[in-house]
XYZ file of C-alpha atoms in Angstrom:
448
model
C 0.000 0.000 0.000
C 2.668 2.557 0.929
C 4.609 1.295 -2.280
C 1.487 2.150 -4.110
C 1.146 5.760 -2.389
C 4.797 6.429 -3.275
C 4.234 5.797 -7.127
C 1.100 7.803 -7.585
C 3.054 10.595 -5.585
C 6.373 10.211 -8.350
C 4.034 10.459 -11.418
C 2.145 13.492 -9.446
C 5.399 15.018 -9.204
C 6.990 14.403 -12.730
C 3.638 15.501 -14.374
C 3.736 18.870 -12.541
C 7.540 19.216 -13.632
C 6.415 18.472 -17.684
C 4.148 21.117 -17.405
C 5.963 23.678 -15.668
C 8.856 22.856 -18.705
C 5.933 23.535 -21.222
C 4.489 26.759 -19.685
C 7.943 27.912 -19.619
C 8.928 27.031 -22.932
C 5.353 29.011 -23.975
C 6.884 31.714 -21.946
C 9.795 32.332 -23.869
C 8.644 30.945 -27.129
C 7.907 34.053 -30.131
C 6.299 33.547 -33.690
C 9.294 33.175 -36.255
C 8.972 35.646 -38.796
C 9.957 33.954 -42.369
C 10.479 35.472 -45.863
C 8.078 34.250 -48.658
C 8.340 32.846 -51.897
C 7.089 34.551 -54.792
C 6.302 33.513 -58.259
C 8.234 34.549 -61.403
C 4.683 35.434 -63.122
C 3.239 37.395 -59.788
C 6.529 39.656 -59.883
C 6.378 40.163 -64.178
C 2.923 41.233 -63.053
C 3.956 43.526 -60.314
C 7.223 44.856 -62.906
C 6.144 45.102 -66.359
C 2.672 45.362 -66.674
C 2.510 48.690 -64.451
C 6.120 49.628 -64.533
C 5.255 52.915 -63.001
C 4.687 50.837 -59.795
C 6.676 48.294 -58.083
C 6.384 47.077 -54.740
C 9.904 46.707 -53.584
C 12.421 49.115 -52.048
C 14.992 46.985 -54.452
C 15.143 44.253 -55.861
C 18.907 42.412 -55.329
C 20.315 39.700 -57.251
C 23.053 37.760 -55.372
C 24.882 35.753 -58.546
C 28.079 36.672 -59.626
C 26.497 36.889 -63.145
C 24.428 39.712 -62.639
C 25.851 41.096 -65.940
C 24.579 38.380 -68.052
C 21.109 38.591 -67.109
C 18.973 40.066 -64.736
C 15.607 41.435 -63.729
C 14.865 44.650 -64.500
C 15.411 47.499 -61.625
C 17.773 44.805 -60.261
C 20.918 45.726 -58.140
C 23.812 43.719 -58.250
C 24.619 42.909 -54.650
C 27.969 40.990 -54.999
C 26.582 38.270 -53.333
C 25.397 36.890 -50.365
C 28.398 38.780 -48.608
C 27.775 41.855 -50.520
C 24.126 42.283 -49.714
C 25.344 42.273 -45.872
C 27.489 45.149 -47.047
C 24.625 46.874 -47.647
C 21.837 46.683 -44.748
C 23.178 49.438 -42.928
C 21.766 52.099 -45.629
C 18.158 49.731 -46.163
C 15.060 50.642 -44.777
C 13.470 47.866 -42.398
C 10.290 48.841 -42.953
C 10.359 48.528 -46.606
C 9.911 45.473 -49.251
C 12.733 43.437 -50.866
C 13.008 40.935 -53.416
C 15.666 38.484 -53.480
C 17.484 36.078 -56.420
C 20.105 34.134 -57.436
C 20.207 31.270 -59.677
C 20.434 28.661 -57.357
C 18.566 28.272 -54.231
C 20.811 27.939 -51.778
C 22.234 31.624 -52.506
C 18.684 33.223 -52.690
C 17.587 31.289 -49.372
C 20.804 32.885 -47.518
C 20.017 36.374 -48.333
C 16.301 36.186 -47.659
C 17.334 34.536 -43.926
C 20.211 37.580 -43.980
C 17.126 39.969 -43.879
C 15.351 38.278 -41.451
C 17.747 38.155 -39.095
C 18.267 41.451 -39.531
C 15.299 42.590 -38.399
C 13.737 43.071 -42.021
C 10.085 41.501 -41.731
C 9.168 41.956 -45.668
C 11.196 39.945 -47.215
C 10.396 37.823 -50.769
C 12.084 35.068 -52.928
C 12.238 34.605 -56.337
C 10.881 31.012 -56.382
C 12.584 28.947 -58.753
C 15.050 32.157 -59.067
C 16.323 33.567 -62.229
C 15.397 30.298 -64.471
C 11.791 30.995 -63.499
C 12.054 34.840 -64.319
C 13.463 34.137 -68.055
C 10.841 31.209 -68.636
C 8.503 34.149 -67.982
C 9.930 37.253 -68.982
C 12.124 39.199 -70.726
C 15.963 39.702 -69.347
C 17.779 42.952 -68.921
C 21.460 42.946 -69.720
C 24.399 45.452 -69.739
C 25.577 46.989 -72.513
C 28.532 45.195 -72.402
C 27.013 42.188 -72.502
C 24.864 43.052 -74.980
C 27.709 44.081 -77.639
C 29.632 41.077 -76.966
C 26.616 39.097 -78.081
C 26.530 41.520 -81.085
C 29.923 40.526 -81.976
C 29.543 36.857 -81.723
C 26.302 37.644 -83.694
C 24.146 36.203 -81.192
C 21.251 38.180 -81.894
C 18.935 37.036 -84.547
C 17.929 40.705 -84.777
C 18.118 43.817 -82.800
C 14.979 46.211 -82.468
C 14.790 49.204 -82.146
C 11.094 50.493 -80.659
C 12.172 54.759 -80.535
C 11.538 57.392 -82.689
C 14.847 57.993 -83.168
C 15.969 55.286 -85.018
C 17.001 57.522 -87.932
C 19.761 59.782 -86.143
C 21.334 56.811 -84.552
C 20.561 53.436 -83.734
C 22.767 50.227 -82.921
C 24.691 48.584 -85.710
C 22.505 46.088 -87.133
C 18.963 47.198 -85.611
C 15.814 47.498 -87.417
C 13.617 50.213 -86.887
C 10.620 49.366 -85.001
C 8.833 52.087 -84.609
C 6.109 52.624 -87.408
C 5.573 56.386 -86.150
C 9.540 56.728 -86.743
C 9.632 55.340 -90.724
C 9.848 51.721 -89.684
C 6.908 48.653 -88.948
C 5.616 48.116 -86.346
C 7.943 45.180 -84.007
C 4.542 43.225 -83.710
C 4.343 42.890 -87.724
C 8.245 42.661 -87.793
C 8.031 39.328 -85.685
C 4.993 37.684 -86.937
C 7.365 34.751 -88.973
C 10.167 35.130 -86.800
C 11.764 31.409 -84.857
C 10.600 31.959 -81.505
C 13.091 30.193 -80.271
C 16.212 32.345 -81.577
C 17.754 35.263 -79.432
C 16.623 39.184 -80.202
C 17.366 42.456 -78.503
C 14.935 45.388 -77.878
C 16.168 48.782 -76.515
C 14.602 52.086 -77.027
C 15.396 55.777 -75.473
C 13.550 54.801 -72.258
C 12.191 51.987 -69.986
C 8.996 52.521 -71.127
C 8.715 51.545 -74.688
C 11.573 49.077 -74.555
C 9.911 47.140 -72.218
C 6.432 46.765 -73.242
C 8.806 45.713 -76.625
C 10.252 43.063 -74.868
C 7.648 42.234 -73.074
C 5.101 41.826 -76.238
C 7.818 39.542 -77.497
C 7.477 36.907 -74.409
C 3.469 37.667 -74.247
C 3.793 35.772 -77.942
C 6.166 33.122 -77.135
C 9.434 34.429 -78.141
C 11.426 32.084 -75.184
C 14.972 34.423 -75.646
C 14.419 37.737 -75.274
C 16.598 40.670 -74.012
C 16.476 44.051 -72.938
C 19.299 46.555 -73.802
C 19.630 47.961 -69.910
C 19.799 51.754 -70.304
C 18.846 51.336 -73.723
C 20.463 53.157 -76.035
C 22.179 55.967 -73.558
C 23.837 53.071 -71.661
C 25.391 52.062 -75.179
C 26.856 55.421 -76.135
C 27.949 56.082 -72.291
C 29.894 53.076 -73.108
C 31.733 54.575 -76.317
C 30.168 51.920 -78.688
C 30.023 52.492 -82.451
C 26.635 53.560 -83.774
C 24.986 53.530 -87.166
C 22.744 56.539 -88.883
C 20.821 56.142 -91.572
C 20.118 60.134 -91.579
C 20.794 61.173 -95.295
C 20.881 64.479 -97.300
C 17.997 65.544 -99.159
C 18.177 66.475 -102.984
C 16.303 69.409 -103.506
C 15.799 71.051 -107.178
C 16.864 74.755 -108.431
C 13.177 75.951 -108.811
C 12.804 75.110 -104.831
C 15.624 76.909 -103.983
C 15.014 79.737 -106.511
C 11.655 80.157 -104.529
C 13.202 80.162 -100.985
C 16.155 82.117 -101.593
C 14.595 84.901 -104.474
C 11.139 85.356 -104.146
C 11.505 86.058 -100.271
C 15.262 86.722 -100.012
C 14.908 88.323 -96.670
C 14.532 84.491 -95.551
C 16.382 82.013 -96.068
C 16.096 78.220 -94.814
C 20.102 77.758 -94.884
C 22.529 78.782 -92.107
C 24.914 78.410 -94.790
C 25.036 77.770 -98.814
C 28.418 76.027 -99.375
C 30.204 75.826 -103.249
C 32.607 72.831 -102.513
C 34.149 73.882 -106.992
C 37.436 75.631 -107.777
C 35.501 77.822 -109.923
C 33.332 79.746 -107.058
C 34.288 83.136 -108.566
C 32.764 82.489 -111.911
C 29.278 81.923 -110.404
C 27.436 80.842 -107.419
C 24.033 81.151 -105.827
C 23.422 84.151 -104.152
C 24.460 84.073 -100.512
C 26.817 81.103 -100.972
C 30.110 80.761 -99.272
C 33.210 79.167 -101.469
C 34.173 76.373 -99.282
C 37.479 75.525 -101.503
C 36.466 72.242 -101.821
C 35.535 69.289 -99.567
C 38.619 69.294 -98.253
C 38.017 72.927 -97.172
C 34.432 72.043 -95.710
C 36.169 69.780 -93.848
C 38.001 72.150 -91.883
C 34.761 74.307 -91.401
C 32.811 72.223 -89.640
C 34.060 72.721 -85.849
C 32.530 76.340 -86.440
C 28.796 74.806 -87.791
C 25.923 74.323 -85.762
C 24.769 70.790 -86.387
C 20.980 71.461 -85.672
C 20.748 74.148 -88.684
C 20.166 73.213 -92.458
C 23.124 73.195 -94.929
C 23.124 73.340 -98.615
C 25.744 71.800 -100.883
C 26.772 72.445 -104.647
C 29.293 72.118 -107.143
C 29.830 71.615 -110.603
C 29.485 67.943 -110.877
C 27.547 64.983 -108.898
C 30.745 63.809 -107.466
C 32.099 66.672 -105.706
C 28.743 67.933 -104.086
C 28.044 63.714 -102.740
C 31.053 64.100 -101.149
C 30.470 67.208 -99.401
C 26.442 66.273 -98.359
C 27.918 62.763 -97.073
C 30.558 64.798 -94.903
C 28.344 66.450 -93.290
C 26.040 64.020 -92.705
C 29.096 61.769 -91.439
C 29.727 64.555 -88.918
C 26.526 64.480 -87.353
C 24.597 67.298 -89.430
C 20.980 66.146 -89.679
C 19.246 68.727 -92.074
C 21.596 68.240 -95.327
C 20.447 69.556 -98.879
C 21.812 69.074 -102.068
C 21.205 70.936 -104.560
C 20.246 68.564 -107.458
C 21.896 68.976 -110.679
C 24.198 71.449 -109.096
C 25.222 74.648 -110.415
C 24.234 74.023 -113.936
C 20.585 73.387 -112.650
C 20.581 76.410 -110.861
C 21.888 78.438 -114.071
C 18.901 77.202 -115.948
C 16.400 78.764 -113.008
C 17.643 81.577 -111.640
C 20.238 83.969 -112.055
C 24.254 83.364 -111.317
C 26.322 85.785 -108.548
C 29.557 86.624 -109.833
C 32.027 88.773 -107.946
C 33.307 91.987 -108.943
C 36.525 90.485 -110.835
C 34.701 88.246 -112.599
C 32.362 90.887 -113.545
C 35.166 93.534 -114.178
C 36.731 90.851 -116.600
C 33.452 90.100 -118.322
C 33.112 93.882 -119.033
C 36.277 94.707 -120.257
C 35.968 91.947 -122.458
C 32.496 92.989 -123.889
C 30.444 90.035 -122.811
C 27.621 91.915 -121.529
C 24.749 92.934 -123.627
C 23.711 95.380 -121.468
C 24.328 96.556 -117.390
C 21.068 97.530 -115.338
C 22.146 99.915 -112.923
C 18.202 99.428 -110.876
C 19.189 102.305 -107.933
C 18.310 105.293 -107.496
C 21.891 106.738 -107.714
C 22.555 106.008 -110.968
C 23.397 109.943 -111.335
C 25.861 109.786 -108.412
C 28.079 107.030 -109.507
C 27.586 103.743 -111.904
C 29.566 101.349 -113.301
C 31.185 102.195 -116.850
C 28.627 101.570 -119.642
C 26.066 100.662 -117.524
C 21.977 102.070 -118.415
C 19.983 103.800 -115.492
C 16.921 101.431 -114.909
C 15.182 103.137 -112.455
C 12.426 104.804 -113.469
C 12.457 107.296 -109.916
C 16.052 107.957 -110.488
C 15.326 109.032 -114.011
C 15.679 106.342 -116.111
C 13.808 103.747 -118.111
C 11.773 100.913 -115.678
C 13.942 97.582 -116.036
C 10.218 95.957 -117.506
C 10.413 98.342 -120.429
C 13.890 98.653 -121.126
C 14.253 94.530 -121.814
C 11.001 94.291 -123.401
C 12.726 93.501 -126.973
C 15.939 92.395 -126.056
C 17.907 89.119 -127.056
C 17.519 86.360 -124.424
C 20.068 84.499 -125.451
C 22.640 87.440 -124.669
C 24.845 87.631 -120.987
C 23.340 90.595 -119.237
C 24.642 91.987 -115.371
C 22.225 93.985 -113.091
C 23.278 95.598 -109.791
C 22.362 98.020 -107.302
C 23.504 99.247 -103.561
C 21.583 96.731 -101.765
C 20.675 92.834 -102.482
C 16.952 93.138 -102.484
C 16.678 95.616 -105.949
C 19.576 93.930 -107.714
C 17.771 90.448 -107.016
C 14.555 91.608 -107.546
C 15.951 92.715 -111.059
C 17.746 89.971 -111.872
C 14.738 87.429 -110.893
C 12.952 89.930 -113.090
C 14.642 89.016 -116.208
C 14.778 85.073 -114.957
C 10.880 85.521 -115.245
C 11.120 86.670 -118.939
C 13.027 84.336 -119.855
C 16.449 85.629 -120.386
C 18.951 82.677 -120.220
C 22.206 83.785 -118.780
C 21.537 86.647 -116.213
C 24.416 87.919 -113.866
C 23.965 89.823 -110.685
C 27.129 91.761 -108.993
C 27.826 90.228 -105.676
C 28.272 92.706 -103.055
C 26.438 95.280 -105.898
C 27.933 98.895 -106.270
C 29.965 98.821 -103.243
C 31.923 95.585 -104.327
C 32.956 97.417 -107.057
C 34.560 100.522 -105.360
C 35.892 98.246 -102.731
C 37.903 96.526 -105.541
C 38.973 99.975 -106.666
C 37.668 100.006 -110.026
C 36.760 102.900 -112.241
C 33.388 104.631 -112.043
C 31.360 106.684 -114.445
């Protein structure tokens, strides 16, 4: 009986003792506060379809590959080791998203969080393999032109406006509103299973690109990150398919005479040796292309040239320089100076016109001032009718049009005016004195 009493008392005793263990191991006991996985799809959701939002402070990938491939908005953190680097400047109250390509990597730096008193922390589940079975994958420009090189890329597109100034080498323009097709036509027969590049001027548009090509199936696509400013940060060659514009003598007849107070050109350049003997009015001799060339530092490249010469091959030369120097509003003028001659009358200087008179080639000089009584040129007839003399109209009215005639007068708008006047009649070869009455004296030459 007393052995009986003693037992009941020892399992009286040990059952208080379990339970004062468990009430103290509820005592001390708190709830564990865990990261949580997240699916690939859930964060291409969260990141591309409203990339004005995301939910996470940052987004860190802990590979040692980060340059290869990535998500976009990604940091690189180095590493498991590196992220620890950095939770000193992270706010604990914010959201992060954690990567790798292996598991054992990711699941470190979501516990680093954790432990460090982070409480919303997320995983990539199934890590970077799940992201590019999803999504598109941003990579570096350096990464990106190494795949150019090995030719990687069954094509590169381009989804700006811009493609025209400058675009990658090899990239197709994209952008139907820019002069190209749209990248949705562009792909329609293209192997889905090849690799292409998309970049743009900005996330945006580069990657709803990228992102259209997953949506319809493309399984390799990547995202120039930076787009195209990360490429010429870099220093990387790019291509332009900007060109100069042919424009005919009648056009430029119209924009330079019949309003000569405006003109569309910063600059009118005559790349021929033979400048002297006639040009358009308000053209600069250039001496060449060579001597273009050494012009150009002094250009603004945002303003419209216009090129000419003699020949096709000479004036090519000088609209592709220009063009090859970054100028983006090139004209050339289309059958060159002989085109123009056939339009409009030809600027000659006052040696050229001096030479010309004292060799009889003119039919007839319109001096079309009004100080034709002061001072003209020798053998020259007073065609203004308010400084006494005969209205240029009247005083051609029966004359040969075949002839070489000069007009000239003390400013640019009469003398033009004139000249244009006799264009309009028909009169073939018309000269006008560059500079007018005051080139003349300038050069010293005799006066009547």
């Amino acid at each position: 009986m007393k052995k009986m009493k003693t037992y009941s008392l020892l399992l009286l005793a040990l059952s208080l003792f379990v339970m004062a263990c468990n009430n103290e191991e509820d005592d001390n006991t708190m709830p564990a506060v865990l990261y949580t996985d997240i699916t690939a799809s859930q964060v291409k959701t969260e990141l591309i379809d409203d990339t004005s939002i995301s939910p996470y402070a940052a987004i860190f990938d802990v590979s040692p590959v980060y340059n290869d491939g990535h998500l976009p908005f990604s940091s690189d953190a180095n590493g498991v080791n590196g992220l620890d680097t950095l939770l000193g400047s992270l706010d604990k109250t914010k959201s992060y998203l954690v990567y790798c390509h292996g598991d054992a990597p990711s699941i470190a730096a979501a516990e680093l969080l954790i432990e460090n008193g982070f409480t919303k922390v997320f995983r990539l589940q199934g890590n970077y393999g799940a992201w590019n079975d999803v999504s598109f994958v941003d990579i570096a420009a350096s990464v990106a032109k190494s795949k150019i090189d090995a030719a990687e890329f069954e094509a590169i597109f381009d989804v700006s406006p811009h493609y025209n100034t400058e675009h990658l080498p090899g990239a197709s323009n994209a952008n139907a509103g820019g002069g190209g097709t749209d990248l949705a036509t562009l792909i329609a027969d293209m192997d889905k299973t090849k690799n292409y590049l998309v970049y743009c001027h900005s996330d945006g548009p580069s990657m709803a690109g990228a992102q259209l090509m997953e949506d319809a199936g493309f399984k390799n696509v990547f995202r120039l990150e930076g787009n195209f400013g990360a490429w010429t940060d870099a220093g990387y060659d790019v291509e332009t398919t900007v060109t100069y514009t042919d424009i005919d003598a009648s056009q430029v007849k119209t924009e330079l005479i019949d309003d000569a107070s405006i003109s569309p050109y910063a600059a009118i350049f005559d790349v021929s040796p033979v400048y002297n003997d006639g040009h358009l009015p308000f053209s600069t001799d250039a001496n060449g292309v060579n001597g273009l060339g050494t012009l150009l530092g002094s250009l603004d490249k945002t303003k419209s040239y216009l090129v000419y010469c003699h020949g096709d091959a000479p004036s090519i030369a000088a609209a592709e320089l220009l063009i090859e120097n970054g100028f983006t509003k090139v004209f050339r003028l289309q059958g060159n100076y002989g085109a123009w001659n056939d339009v409009s009358f030809v600027d000659i200087a006052a040696s050229v016109a001096k030479s010309k008179i004292d060799a009889a080639e003119f039919e007839a000089i319109f001096d079309v001032s009004p100080h034709y009584n002061t001072e003209h040129l020798p053998g020259a007839s007073n065609a203004n009718a308010g400084g006494g003399g005969t209205d240029l109209a009247t005083l051609i009215a029966d004359m040969d049009k075949t002839k070489n005639y000069l007009v000239y007068c003390h400013g640019d708008g009469p003398s033009m005016a004139g000249a244009q006047l006799m264009e309009d009649a028909g009169f073939k070869n018309v000269f006008r004195l560059e500079g007018n009455f005051g080139a003349w004296t300038d050069a010293g030459y005799a006066t009547e």
